[in-house]
Amino acid sequence: MQLVHSELPSHRTDATSSIMTYATSSNMTNKIDHPQLCQWLKSIAVDRDKQAFTEVFSFFAPKIKRIAQSKINSEALAAEVVQDTMSNVWRKAHLFDDSKGAATTWVYTIMRNVTFDLLRKMKANKEDNLSDDIWPLAESLNTEEEVFSDHIQSRNLQGIIDTLPENQQQVVKGFYFMEMSQEQLAVHLDLPLGTIKSRLRLALGKLKLKLGDHHD
Amino acid sequence: MPINNLPIFPLPIFLLPQGVTRLRIFEARYLKMVSLAMKNRGFVVFSHDKDEKVNPMAVGSWVEIINFDQGEDGILLIDVRCKCLVDIKAITQDSDKLHHGDVTSKNHWPEVSLDKATDKLAKSLRKLFNENNELSSLYPKQYLEQGDWVVARWLELLPVKLAEKTLFVNENSFSQAKQLLQRIILSDEQK
């Protein structure tokens, strides 16, 4: 629940520093700790390691945002690119192969594809390009429908989150919502994740059973 | 007594009275909402997750802004605290696509002191706050001697679906909420 961006601790770059500058480095590209980045990606792929994802996020997010903003000139869209890119990184970390190239190259390639996707979709919605809404819902007349849009989960990101297994959804959501993941709860209670999962399932099952009669 | 024309923010979060959360605001209409909320009477978080194909109860958390900051990425962060739950009666949308609603306030759980179960839950919650700076920074004052406060905070933090959490917006749902937490956190079985 603690993963609000502002609190991400380490490896933060100065907002004014150039794109490839690493926090601890006054040099350009050559001081990026590539083995460390690879290690984090591996931890994400193998262990679904959220701490590693946090590190990767705080390393790449400001950079991606700056690049995206310079390309598409919209802060909201740039934020979108960051979100889409990073959720792809989370989802596809197992596809990263460090023998084929640097982690930075891999992430920036994802970013490029995300950006192209976005621009393509924008073109399809040309009349709405100037709108603050990134993915206008063609503002349906139905107010109930309309209420469904929100600032945090763009429809696009939502689509990606939908495809994640539940525990991975929790991680992505964890960046915005102050709610524990099942893993965090397991750690807190010092219990295996499986125990937590089955307790949740059983407890909710009993609750529903109880409410079943008078709830739809 | 209806309260008219409060800005509405649909979000997939669950916040009971006295609950605090941090939000990132970057869409134009919600920046406008924040400035309205600062001048006037707060806004309403409409608990809603479009993932969950359940008819949403038109219940929201009427919140006030208690703190704000700017994240390192330049995005506005606000801390909000729930004053009370409200039933949302009517929703309109303005030219900036911000929703406004007429609401009536809704009673929630009465204040209760700790019993055996909530005392254990309070200890577990205290440990969680101690381990977690961000969480404890949101709650400089913790009411760990109040059973309703302890159960409400635990419920907000629990990794269960919003649709399931919203069962507990009802005034008489306290004992069920407590029982759910006992089963999950304490593994207590109530016969």
mmCIF file of C-alpha atoms in Angstrom:
data_model
loop_
_atom_site.group_PDB
_atom_site.id
_atom_site.type_symbol
_atom_site.label_atom_id
_atom_site.label_comp_id
_atom_site.label_asym_id
_atom_site.label_seq_id
_atom_site.Cartn_x
_atom_site.Cartn_y
_atom_site.Cartn_z
ATOM 1 C CA MET A 1 0.000 0.000 0.000
ATOM 2 C CA GLN A 2 2.943 2.265 0.386
ATOM 3 C CA LEU A 3 3.912 2.536 -3.210
ATOM 4 C CA VAL A 4 2.826 6.045 -3.983
ATOM 5 C CA HIS A 5 5.273 7.499 -6.440
ATOM 6 C CA SER A 6 6.347 10.366 -4.309
ATOM 7 C CA GLU A 7 7.643 7.955 -1.747
ATOM 8 C CA LEU A 8 9.779 5.853 -3.973
ATOM 9 C CA PRO A 9 13.082 6.076 -2.263
ATOM 10 C CA SER A 10 16.117 5.453 -4.314
ATOM 11 C CA HIS A 11 17.667 5.942 -7.703
ATOM 12 C CA ARG A 12 15.822 9.095 -8.367
ATOM 13 C CA THR A 13 17.143 11.408 -10.978
ATOM 14 C CA ASP A 14 17.050 15.150 -10.838
ATOM 15 C CA ALA A 15 14.161 16.348 -12.931
ATOM 16 C CA THR A 16 16.445 18.598 -14.880
ATOM 17 C CA SER A 17 19.127 16.052 -15.528
ATOM 18 C CA SER A 18 19.513 14.638 -18.944
ATOM 19 C CA ILE A 19 17.714 11.518 -19.948
ATOM 20 C CA MET A 20 20.389 8.963 -19.432
ATOM 21 C CA THR A 21 21.958 10.312 -16.274
ATOM 22 C CA TYR A 22 21.853 8.036 -13.341
ATOM 23 C CA ALA A 23 21.214 9.462 -9.929
ATOM 24 C CA THR A 24 24.644 8.803 -8.533
ATOM 25 C CA SER A 25 26.486 9.678 -11.661
ATOM 26 C CA SER A 26 27.618 12.902 -13.210
ATOM 27 C CA ASN A 27 28.549 11.006 -16.300
ATOM 28 C CA MET A 28 26.269 10.122 -19.133
ATOM 29 C CA THR A 29 25.277 6.611 -20.086
ATOM 30 C CA ASN A 30 28.329 4.706 -18.964
ATOM 31 C CA LYS A 31 27.527 4.879 -15.267
ATOM 32 C CA ILE A 32 24.161 3.167 -15.477
ATOM 33 C CA ASP A 33 24.313 0.075 -13.353
ATOM 34 C CA HIS A 34 23.283 -2.344 -16.070
ATOM 35 C CA PRO A 35 23.868 -5.542 -14.112
ATOM 36 C CA GLN A 36 21.661 -4.155 -11.350
ATOM 37 C CA LEU A 37 18.866 -3.332 -13.790
ATOM 38 C CA CYS A 38 19.109 -6.835 -15.251
ATOM 39 C CA GLN A 39 18.990 -8.301 -11.785
ATOM 40 C CA TRP A 40 15.869 -6.345 -10.930
ATOM 41 C CA LEU A 41 14.163 -7.422 -14.130
ATOM 42 C CA LYS A 42 15.064 -10.994 -13.341
ATOM 43 C CA SER A 43 13.635 -10.685 -9.835
ATOM 44 C CA ILE A 44 10.440 -9.289 -11.318
ATOM 45 C CA ALA A 45 10.241 -12.122 -13.815
ATOM 46 C CA VAL A 46 11.059 -14.935 -11.455
ATOM 47 C CA ASP A 47 9.860 -13.799 -8.035
ATOM 48 C CA ARG A 48 7.330 -11.129 -9.005
ATOM 49 C CA ASP A 49 9.468 -8.998 -6.720
ATOM 50 C CA LYS A 50 7.671 -5.754 -6.005
ATOM 51 C CA GLN A 51 10.653 -4.070 -4.439
ATOM 52 C CA ALA A 52 12.595 -4.707 -7.619
ATOM 53 C CA PHE A 53 9.726 -3.320 -9.635
ATOM 54 C CA THR A 54 9.716 -0.242 -7.447
ATOM 55 C CA GLU A 55 13.403 0.242 -8.165
ATOM 56 C CA VAL A 56 12.930 -0.234 -11.872
ATOM 57 C CA PHE A 57 9.942 2.065 -11.802
ATOM 58 C CA SER A 58 11.761 4.855 -10.050
ATOM 59 C CA PHE A 59 14.691 4.489 -12.384
ATOM 60 C CA PHE A 60 12.714 4.582 -15.606
ATOM 61 C CA ALA A 61 9.511 6.495 -14.871
ATOM 62 C CA PRO A 62 10.980 10.027 -14.797
ATOM 63 C CA LYS A 63 13.031 9.332 -17.895
ATOM 64 C CA ILE A 64 10.147 7.882 -19.837
ATOM 65 C CA LYS A 65 7.971 10.760 -18.798
ATOM 66 C CA ARG A 66 10.467 13.337 -20.034
ATOM 67 C CA ILE A 67 10.989 11.606 -23.332
ATOM 68 C CA ALA A 68 7.275 11.075 -23.890
ATOM 69 C CA GLN A 69 6.485 14.628 -22.981
ATOM 70 C CA SER A 70 8.984 15.937 -25.483
ATOM 71 C CA LYS A 71 7.449 13.744 -28.190
ATOM 72 C CA ILE A 72 3.769 14.227 -27.596
ATOM 73 C CA ASN A 73 3.615 17.464 -25.717
ATOM 74 C CA SER A 74 0.988 16.456 -23.230
ATOM 75 C CA GLU A 75 1.601 15.758 -19.609
ATOM 76 C CA ALA A 76 -1.406 13.507 -19.236
ATOM 77 C CA LEU A 77 -0.432 11.472 -22.262
ATOM 78 C CA ALA A 78 3.123 11.229 -21.035
ATOM 79 C CA ALA A 79 1.816 9.851 -17.759
ATOM 80 C CA GLU A 80 -0.145 7.371 -19.796
ATOM 81 C CA VAL A 81 2.987 6.259 -21.596
ATOM 82 C CA VAL A 82 4.733 5.761 -18.268
ATOM 83 C CA GLN A 83 1.897 3.673 -16.909
ATOM 84 C CA ASP A 84 1.532 1.539 -19.999
ATOM 85 C CA THR A 85 5.235 1.025 -20.370
ATOM 86 C CA MET A 86 5.772 0.082 -16.770
ATOM 87 C CA SER A 87 2.851 -2.298 -16.638
ATOM 88 C CA ASN A 88 4.252 -3.948 -19.754
ATOM 89 C CA VAL A 89 7.608 -4.219 -18.032
ATOM 90 C CA TRP A 90 5.915 -5.890 -15.099
ATOM 91 C CA ARG A 91 3.975 -8.223 -17.336
ATOM 92 C CA LYS A 92 6.717 -9.088 -19.787
ATOM 93 C CA ALA A 93 9.809 -9.129 -17.587
ATOM 94 C CA HIS A 94 10.234 -12.833 -18.287
ATOM 95 C CA LEU A 95 10.755 -12.030 -21.968
ATOM 96 C CA PHE A 96 13.790 -9.894 -21.236
ATOM 97 C CA ASP A 97 16.997 -11.609 -22.254
ATOM 98 C CA ASP A 98 20.146 -9.845 -21.137
ATOM 99 C CA SER A 99 22.232 -11.659 -23.690
ATOM 100 C CA LYS A 100 20.356 -9.825 -26.427
ATOM 101 C CA GLY A 101 20.821 -6.287 -25.210
ATOM 102 C CA ALA A 102 20.739 -3.819 -22.345
ATOM 103 C CA ALA A 103 17.787 -3.485 -20.000
ATOM 104 C CA THR A 104 17.523 0.161 -20.946
ATOM 105 C CA THR A 105 17.214 -0.733 -24.634
ATOM 106 C CA TRP A 106 14.523 -3.257 -23.858
ATOM 107 C CA VAL A 107 12.469 -0.846 -21.745
ATOM 108 C CA TYR A 108 12.831 2.007 -24.208
ATOM 109 C CA THR A 109 11.693 -0.294 -27.003
ATOM 110 C CA ILE A 110 8.556 -1.058 -25.024
ATOM 111 C CA MET A 111 8.131 2.644 -24.469
ATOM 112 C CA ARG A 112 8.452 3.320 -28.178
ATOM 113 C CA ASN A 113 5.800 0.748 -29.010
ATOM 114 C CA VAL A 114 3.471 2.095 -26.349
ATOM 115 C CA THR A 115 3.936 5.597 -27.711
ATOM 116 C CA PHE A 116 3.183 4.507 -31.252
ATOM 117 C CA ASP A 117 0.087 2.697 -30.058
ATOM 118 C CA LEU A 118 -1.049 5.809 -28.282
ATOM 119 C CA LEU A 119 -0.439 8.047 -31.259
ATOM 120 C CA ARG A 120 -2.299 5.634 -33.504
ATOM 121 C CA LYS A 121 -5.271 5.658 -31.191
ATOM 122 C CA MET A 122 -5.152 9.425 -30.987
ATOM 123 C CA LYS A 123 -5.265 9.620 -34.734
ATOM 124 C CA ALA A 124 -8.335 7.433 -34.717
ATOM 125 C CA ASN A 125 -9.921 9.896 -32.326
ATOM 126 C CA LYS A 126 -8.671 12.925 -34.118
ATOM 127 C CA GLU A 127 -11.564 15.197 -33.304
ATOM 128 C CA ASP A 128 -10.850 14.718 -29.634
ATOM 129 C CA ASN A 129 -7.144 15.249 -29.751
ATOM 130 C CA LEU A 130 -7.267 18.515 -27.922
ATOM 131 C CA SER A 131 -9.412 17.207 -25.141
ATOM 132 C CA ASP A 132 -8.064 16.751 -21.681
ATOM 133 C CA ASP A 133 -9.527 13.328 -21.712
ATOM 134 C CA ILE A 134 -7.083 10.908 -23.092
ATOM 135 C CA TRP A 135 -9.580 8.306 -24.082
ATOM 136 C CA PRO A 136 -12.815 10.144 -24.512
ATOM 137 C CA LEU A 137 -15.608 7.747 -23.957
ATOM 138 C CA ALA A 138 -17.515 9.388 -26.765
ATOM 139 C CA GLU A 139 -19.193 10.807 -23.699
ATOM 140 C CA SER A 140 -22.169 8.574 -23.617
ATOM 141 C CA LEU A 141 -25.525 10.022 -22.768
ATOM 142 C CA ASN A 142 -25.927 7.594 -20.005
ATOM 143 C CA THR A 143 -24.675 9.256 -16.853
ATOM 144 C CA GLU A 144 -24.161 5.974 -15.099
ATOM 145 C CA GLU A 145 -21.843 4.844 -17.847
ATOM 146 C CA GLU A 146 -20.039 8.113 -17.791
ATOM 147 C CA VAL A 147 -19.304 7.884 -14.110
ATOM 148 C CA PHE A 148 -17.291 4.804 -14.852
ATOM 149 C CA SER A 149 -14.365 6.746 -16.244
ATOM 150 C CA ASP A 150 -11.760 7.890 -13.829
ATOM 151 C CA HIS A 151 -8.477 9.636 -13.854
ATOM 152 C CA ILE A 152 -6.390 6.898 -12.441
ATOM 153 C CA GLN A 153 -7.105 4.009 -14.642
ATOM 154 C CA SER A 154 -7.281 5.018 -18.230
ATOM 155 C CA ARG A 155 -9.215 2.582 -20.307
ATOM 156 C CA ASN A 156 -6.055 1.444 -21.943
ATOM 157 C CA LEU A 157 -4.225 0.698 -18.750
ATOM 158 C CA GLN A 158 -7.318 -0.922 -17.417
ATOM 159 C CA GLY A 159 -7.294 -3.268 -20.375
ATOM 160 C CA ILE A 160 -3.789 -4.312 -19.506
ATOM 161 C CA ILE A 161 -4.549 -4.709 -15.841
ATOM 162 C CA ASP A 162 -7.526 -6.864 -16.756
ATOM 163 C CA THR A 163 -5.244 -9.373 -18.379
ATOM 164 C CA LEU A 164 -3.064 -9.734 -15.289
ATOM 165 C CA PRO A 165 -3.600 -12.482 -12.781
ATOM 166 C CA GLU A 166 -5.084 -11.132 -9.624
ATOM 167 C CA ASN A 167 -1.960 -10.838 -7.513
ATOM 168 C CA GLN A 168 -0.228 -8.949 -10.271
ATOM 169 C CA GLN A 169 -3.181 -6.628 -10.615
ATOM 170 C CA GLN A 170 -2.747 -5.887 -6.970
ATOM 171 C CA VAL A 171 0.775 -4.718 -7.580
ATOM 172 C CA VAL A 172 -0.163 -2.366 -10.360
ATOM 173 C CA LYS A 173 -3.061 -1.040 -8.344
ATOM 174 C CA GLY A 174 -0.785 -0.762 -5.351
ATOM 175 C CA PHE A 175 0.853 2.205 -6.951
ATOM 176 C CA TYR A 176 -2.336 4.155 -6.557
ATOM 177 C CA PHE A 177 -4.449 2.627 -3.875
ATOM 178 C CA MET A 178 -3.677 2.399 -0.235
ATOM 179 C CA GLU A 179 -4.726 -1.173 -0.002
ATOM 180 C CA MET A 180 -2.600 -4.144 0.934
ATOM 181 C CA SER A 181 -1.806 -6.839 -1.526
ATOM 182 C CA GLN A 182 -2.296 -10.432 -0.507
ATOM 183 C CA GLU A 183 1.488 -10.717 -0.358
ATOM 184 C CA GLN A 184 1.789 -7.750 1.980
ATOM 185 C CA LEU A 185 -0.877 -9.178 4.222
ATOM 186 C CA ALA A 186 0.914 -12.515 4.249
ATOM 187 C CA VAL A 187 4.169 -10.840 5.232
ATOM 188 C CA HIS A 188 2.485 -8.781 7.900
ATOM 189 C CA LEU A 189 0.790 -11.780 9.476
ATOM 190 C CA ASP A 190 3.846 -13.907 8.951
ATOM 191 C CA LEU A 191 1.889 -16.565 7.129
ATOM 192 C CA PRO A 192 2.347 -18.306 3.792
ATOM 193 C CA LEU A 193 0.604 -16.625 0.877
ATOM 194 C CA GLY A 194 -1.433 -19.763 0.273
ATOM 195 C CA THR A 195 -2.874 -19.577 3.770
ATOM 196 C CA ILE A 196 -3.892 -15.970 3.237
ATOM 197 C CA LYS A 197 -5.500 -16.782 -0.073
ATOM 198 C CA SER A 198 -7.529 -19.626 1.351
ATOM 199 C CA ARG A 199 -8.535 -17.636 4.424
ATOM 200 C CA LEU A 200 -9.750 -14.816 2.217
ATOM 201 C CA ARG A 201 -11.651 -17.235 0.038
ATOM 202 C CA LEU A 202 -13.247 -19.048 2.937
ATOM 203 C CA ALA A 203 -14.113 -15.935 4.899
ATOM 204 C CA LEU A 204 -15.674 -14.253 1.890
ATOM 205 C CA GLY A 205 -17.542 -17.432 1.017
ATOM 206 C CA LYS A 206 -19.052 -17.534 4.483
ATOM 207 C CA LEU A 207 -19.928 -13.882 4.319
ATOM 208 C CA LYS A 208 -21.721 -14.340 1.029
ATOM 209 C CA LEU A 209 -23.530 -17.371 2.284
ATOM 210 C CA LYS A 210 -24.802 -15.305 5.137
ATOM 211 C CA LEU A 211 -25.839 -12.430 2.960
ATOM 212 C CA GLY A 212 -27.017 -14.613 0.119
ATOM 213 C CA ASP A 213 -30.657 -14.522 1.033
ATOM 214 C CA HIS A 214 -31.134 -10.825 1.135
ATOM 215 C CA HIS A 215 -28.538 -9.640 -1.339
ATOM 216 C CA ASP A 216 -28.455 -9.837 -5.084
ATOM 217 C CA MET B 1 -31.376 17.050 4.582
ATOM 218 C CA PRO B 2 -29.797 16.890 1.128
ATOM 219 C CA ILE B 3 -26.488 18.568 0.360
ATOM 220 C CA ASN B 4 -26.474 19.806 -3.190
ATOM 221 C CA ASN B 5 -23.901 19.999 -5.873
ATOM 222 C CA LEU B 6 -20.804 18.351 -4.412
ATOM 223 C CA PRO B 7 -18.069 17.406 -6.903
ATOM 224 C CA ILE B 8 -17.891 13.653 -7.465
ATOM 225 C CA PHE B 9 -14.776 11.618 -8.067
ATOM 226 C CA PRO B 10 -15.414 8.029 -9.151
ATOM 227 C CA LEU B 11 -12.576 5.871 -7.859
ATOM 228 C CA PRO B 12 -12.112 2.209 -7.108
ATOM 229 C CA ILE B 13 -11.250 2.850 -3.480
ATOM 230 C CA PHE B 14 -13.098 2.190 -0.287
ATOM 231 C CA LEU B 15 -13.061 4.737 2.483
ATOM 232 C CA LEU B 16 -15.114 4.659 5.655
ATOM 233 C CA PRO B 17 -15.625 7.585 8.037
ATOM 234 C CA GLN B 18 -12.296 8.862 9.440
ATOM 235 C CA GLY B 19 -10.411 6.920 6.783
ATOM 236 C CA VAL B 20 -7.566 8.780 5.075
ATOM 237 C CA THR B 21 -6.006 8.140 1.703
ATOM 238 C CA ARG B 22 -3.634 9.835 -0.669
ATOM 239 C CA LEU B 23 -4.678 10.580 -4.227
ATOM 240 C CA ARG B 24 -2.781 11.632 -7.286
ATOM 241 C CA ILE B 25 -4.609 14.249 -9.274
ATOM 242 C CA PHE B 26 -3.670 15.107 -12.815
ATOM 243 C CA GLU B 27 -6.722 15.266 -14.990
ATOM 244 C CA ALA B 28 -7.947 18.811 -15.623
ATOM 245 C CA ARG B 29 -11.455 18.213 -14.373
ATOM 246 C CA TYR B 30 -10.195 16.794 -11.101
ATOM 247 C CA LEU B 31 -7.775 19.646 -10.600
ATOM 248 C CA LYS B 32 -10.824 21.848 -10.908
ATOM 249 C CA MET B 33 -12.555 19.607 -8.407
ATOM 250 C CA VAL B 34 -9.722 20.102 -5.926
ATOM 251 C CA SER B 35 -9.904 23.866 -6.209
ATOM 252 C CA LEU B 36 -13.680 23.752 -5.702
ATOM 253 C CA ALA B 37 -13.250 21.396 -2.786
ATOM 254 C CA MET B 38 -10.695 23.644 -1.111
ATOM 255 C CA LYS B 39 -13.014 26.640 -1.357
ATOM 256 C CA ASN B 40 -16.145 24.876 -0.350
ATOM 257 C CA ARG B 41 -17.192 21.668 1.196
ATOM 258 C CA GLY B 42 -14.873 18.918 -0.001
ATOM 259 C CA PHE B 43 -15.896 16.338 -2.557
ATOM 260 C CA VAL B 44 -17.355 12.874 -2.759
ATOM 261 C CA VAL B 45 -15.360 9.772 -3.627
ATOM 262 C CA PHE B 46 -17.790 7.498 -5.392
ATOM 263 C CA SER B 47 -16.524 3.984 -4.684
ATOM 264 C CA HIS B 48 -16.672 2.374 -7.979
ATOM 265 C CA ASP B 49 -14.661 -0.100 -9.975
ATOM 266 C CA LYS B 50 -15.705 -0.609 -13.527
ATOM 267 C CA ASP B 51 -13.945 -4.007 -13.451
ATOM 268 C CA GLU B 52 -16.461 -5.384 -11.103
ATOM 269 C CA LYS B 53 -19.649 -6.031 -12.895
ATOM 270 C CA VAL B 54 -21.823 -5.460 -9.909
ATOM 271 C CA ASN B 55 -24.443 -2.789 -9.767
ATOM 272 C CA PRO B 56 -22.732 -0.142 -7.761
ATOM 273 C CA MET B 57 -24.538 1.083 -4.743
ATOM 274 C CA ALA B 58 -24.793 4.810 -5.087
ATOM 275 C CA VAL B 59 -22.798 5.334 -1.938
ATOM 276 C CA GLY B 60 -19.845 7.640 -1.635
ATOM 277 C CA SER B 61 -17.393 8.941 0.923
ATOM 278 C CA TRP B 62 -17.669 12.643 1.545
ATOM 279 C CA VAL B 63 -14.084 13.742 2.060
ATOM 280 C CA GLU B 64 -12.212 16.861 3.023
ATOM 281 C CA ILE B 65 -8.703 17.657 1.880
ATOM 282 C CA ILE B 66 -6.386 17.628 4.864
ATOM 283 C CA ASN B 67 -3.021 17.923 3.166
ATOM 284 C CA PHE B 68 -1.476 18.378 -0.224
ATOM 285 C CA ASP B 69 1.903 18.090 -1.824
ATOM 286 C CA GLN B 70 3.566 17.798 -5.162
ATOM 287 C CA GLY B 71 5.140 14.497 -6.132
ATOM 288 C CA GLU B 72 8.585 14.378 -7.653
ATOM 289 C CA ASP B 73 6.944 13.947 -11.017
ATOM 290 C CA GLY B 74 5.136 17.245 -10.519
ATOM 291 C CA ILE B 75 1.772 15.623 -9.970
ATOM 292 C CA LEU B 76 -0.498 16.984 -7.278
ATOM 293 C CA LEU B 77 -0.918 14.704 -4.286
ATOM 294 C CA ILE B 78 -3.761 15.279 -1.873
ATOM 295 C CA ASP B 79 -4.590 13.551 1.389
ATOM 296 C CA VAL B 80 -8.287 13.266 2.034
ATOM 297 C CA ARG B 81 -10.237 12.181 5.082
ATOM 298 C CA CYS B 82 -13.746 10.806 5.001
ATOM 299 C CA LYS B 83 -16.192 12.933 6.992
ATOM 300 C CA CYS B 84 -19.144 10.651 6.446
ATOM 301 C CA LEU B 85 -20.731 8.291 4.001
ATOM 302 C CA VAL B 86 -23.391 9.662 1.691
ATOM 303 C CA ASP B 87 -26.104 8.322 -0.575
ATOM 304 C CA ILE B 88 -25.739 9.868 -3.988
ATOM 305 C CA LYS B 89 -29.134 10.922 -5.228
ATOM 306 C CA ALA B 90 -28.583 12.729 -8.491
ATOM 307 C CA ILE B 91 -25.594 13.301 -10.717
ATOM 308 C CA THR B 92 -25.025 15.988 -13.295
ATOM 309 C CA GLN B 93 -21.991 16.774 -15.392
ATOM 310 C CA ASP B 94 -20.604 20.226 -16.065
ATOM 311 C CA SER B 95 -18.887 21.571 -19.161
ATOM 312 C CA ASP B 96 -15.497 20.434 -17.847
ATOM 313 C CA LYS B 97 -16.866 16.904 -17.574
ATOM 314 C CA LEU B 98 -16.715 17.025 -13.827
ATOM 315 C CA HIS B 99 -19.613 15.324 -12.096
ATOM 316 C CA HIS B 100 -21.609 16.932 -9.348
ATOM 317 C CA GLY B 101 -24.041 15.174 -7.102
ATOM 318 C CA ASP B 102 -26.784 15.836 -4.627
ATOM 319 C CA VAL B 103 -26.250 13.665 -1.593
ATOM 320 C CA THR B 104 -27.699 12.845 1.784
ATOM 321 C CA SER B 105 -25.496 11.787 4.652
ATOM 322 C CA LYS B 106 -25.706 8.242 5.867
ATOM 323 C CA ASN B 107 -25.126 6.923 9.350
ATOM 324 C CA HIS B 108 -22.380 4.397 9.805
ATOM 325 C CA TRP B 109 -21.313 2.181 12.679
ATOM 326 C CA PRO B 110 -21.762 3.544 16.169
ATOM 327 C CA GLU B 111 -18.711 4.047 18.351
ATOM 328 C CA VAL B 112 -17.762 0.881 20.234
ATOM 329 C CA SER B 113 -14.977 0.124 22.652
ATOM 330 C CA LEU B 114 -12.615 -2.795 22.227
ATOM 331 C CA ASP B 115 -13.622 -6.334 22.977
ATOM 332 C CA LYS B 116 -11.439 -9.426 22.966
ATOM 333 C CA ALA B 117 -11.385 -9.779 19.204
ATOM 334 C CA THR B 118 -11.003 -6.118 18.315
ATOM 335 C CA ASP B 119 -8.248 -5.810 20.877
ATOM 336 C CA LYS B 120 -6.249 -8.383 18.924
ATOM 337 C CA LEU B 121 -7.085 -6.643 15.680
ATOM 338 C CA ALA B 122 -5.950 -3.354 17.206
ATOM 339 C CA LYS B 123 -2.583 -4.855 18.140
ATOM 340 C CA SER B 124 -2.108 -6.219 14.668
ATOM 341 C CA LEU B 125 -3.096 -2.876 13.177
ATOM 342 C CA ARG B 126 -0.690 -1.007 15.443
ATOM 343 C CA LYS B 127 2.098 -3.264 14.281
ATOM 344 C CA LEU B 128 1.149 -2.552 10.686
ATOM 345 C CA PHE B 129 1.196 1.202 11.276
ATOM 346 C CA ASN B 130 4.560 0.923 13.004
ATOM 347 C CA GLU B 131 6.035 -0.997 10.130
ATOM 348 C CA ASN B 132 4.712 1.370 7.565
ATOM 349 C CA ASN B 133 5.752 4.988 7.564
ATOM 350 C CA GLU B 134 3.500 6.108 4.824
ATOM 351 C CA LEU B 135 0.452 4.658 6.446
ATOM 352 C CA SER B 136 1.252 6.083 9.849
ATOM 353 C CA SER B 137 2.011 9.475 8.319
ATOM 354 C CA LEU B 138 -1.551 9.545 7.037
ATOM 355 C CA TYR B 139 -2.821 8.892 10.545
ATOM 356 C CA PRO B 140 -0.917 11.076 13.005
ATOM 357 C CA LYS B 141 -3.730 10.343 15.443
ATOM 358 C CA GLN B 142 -4.764 6.719 15.713
ATOM 359 C CA TYR B 143 -7.839 5.628 17.598
ATOM 360 C CA LEU B 144 -6.644 2.151 18.433
ATOM 361 C CA GLU B 145 -8.836 2.002 21.502
ATOM 362 C CA GLN B 146 -11.983 2.295 19.410
ATOM 363 C CA GLY B 147 -13.328 -0.963 18.000
ATOM 364 C CA ASP B 148 -15.142 0.661 15.104
ATOM 365 C CA TRP B 149 -12.058 2.624 14.058
ATOM 366 C CA VAL B 150 -9.858 -0.472 14.139
ATOM 367 C CA VAL B 151 -12.279 -2.575 12.123
ATOM 368 C CA ALA B 152 -12.848 0.210 9.593
ATOM 369 C CA ARG B 153 -9.130 0.749 8.961
ATOM 370 C CA TRP B 154 -8.497 -2.969 8.623
ATOM 371 C CA LEU B 155 -11.351 -3.314 6.203
ATOM 372 C CA GLU B 156 -10.019 -0.502 4.021
ATOM 373 C CA LEU B 157 -6.627 -2.161 3.854
ATOM 374 C CA LEU B 158 -7.858 -5.667 3.217
ATOM 375 C CA PRO B 159 -7.148 -7.109 -0.245
ATOM 376 C CA VAL B 160 -10.710 -7.979 -1.155
ATOM 377 C CA LYS B 161 -12.894 -6.692 -3.944
ATOM 378 C CA LEU B 162 -14.590 -3.357 -3.720
ATOM 379 C CA ALA B 163 -17.980 -4.955 -4.249
ATOM 380 C CA GLU B 164 -17.358 -7.081 -1.183
ATOM 381 C CA LYS B 165 -16.178 -4.164 0.887
ATOM 382 C CA THR B 166 -19.191 -2.075 0.005
ATOM 383 C CA LEU B 167 -21.359 -4.554 1.893
ATOM 384 C CA PHE B 168 -20.038 -2.807 4.969
ATOM 385 C CA VAL B 169 -21.335 0.666 4.260
ATOM 386 C CA ASN B 170 -24.515 -0.307 6.056
ATOM 387 C CA GLU B 171 -25.059 1.022 9.515
ATOM 388 C CA ASN B 172 -25.675 -2.397 11.050
ATOM 389 C CA SER B 173 -22.794 -4.239 9.382
ATOM 390 C CA PHE B 174 -20.208 -3.811 12.121
ATOM 391 C CA SER B 175 -20.411 -7.292 13.606
ATOM 392 C CA GLN B 176 -20.162 -8.918 10.183
ATOM 393 C CA ALA B 177 -17.140 -6.827 9.350
ATOM 394 C CA LYS B 178 -15.556 -7.802 12.629
ATOM 395 C CA GLN B 179 -16.275 -11.441 11.974
ATOM 396 C CA LEU B 180 -14.751 -11.271 8.512
ATOM 397 C CA LEU B 181 -11.571 -9.779 9.938
ATOM 398 C CA GLN B 182 -11.446 -12.338 12.706
ATOM 399 C CA ARG B 183 -11.545 -15.100 10.152
ATOM 400 C CA ILE B 184 -8.907 -13.585 7.925
ATOM 401 C CA ILE B 185 -6.530 -11.893 10.332
ATOM 402 C CA LEU B 186 -6.936 -13.909 13.501
ATOM 403 C CA SER B 187 -8.187 -17.139 11.992
ATOM 404 C CA ASP B 188 -10.847 -17.211 14.679
ATOM 405 C CA GLU B 189 -13.767 -19.375 13.828
ATOM 406 C CA GLN B 190 -17.094 -18.280 15.186
ATOM 407 C CA LYS B 191 -19.362 -21.179 15.700
#
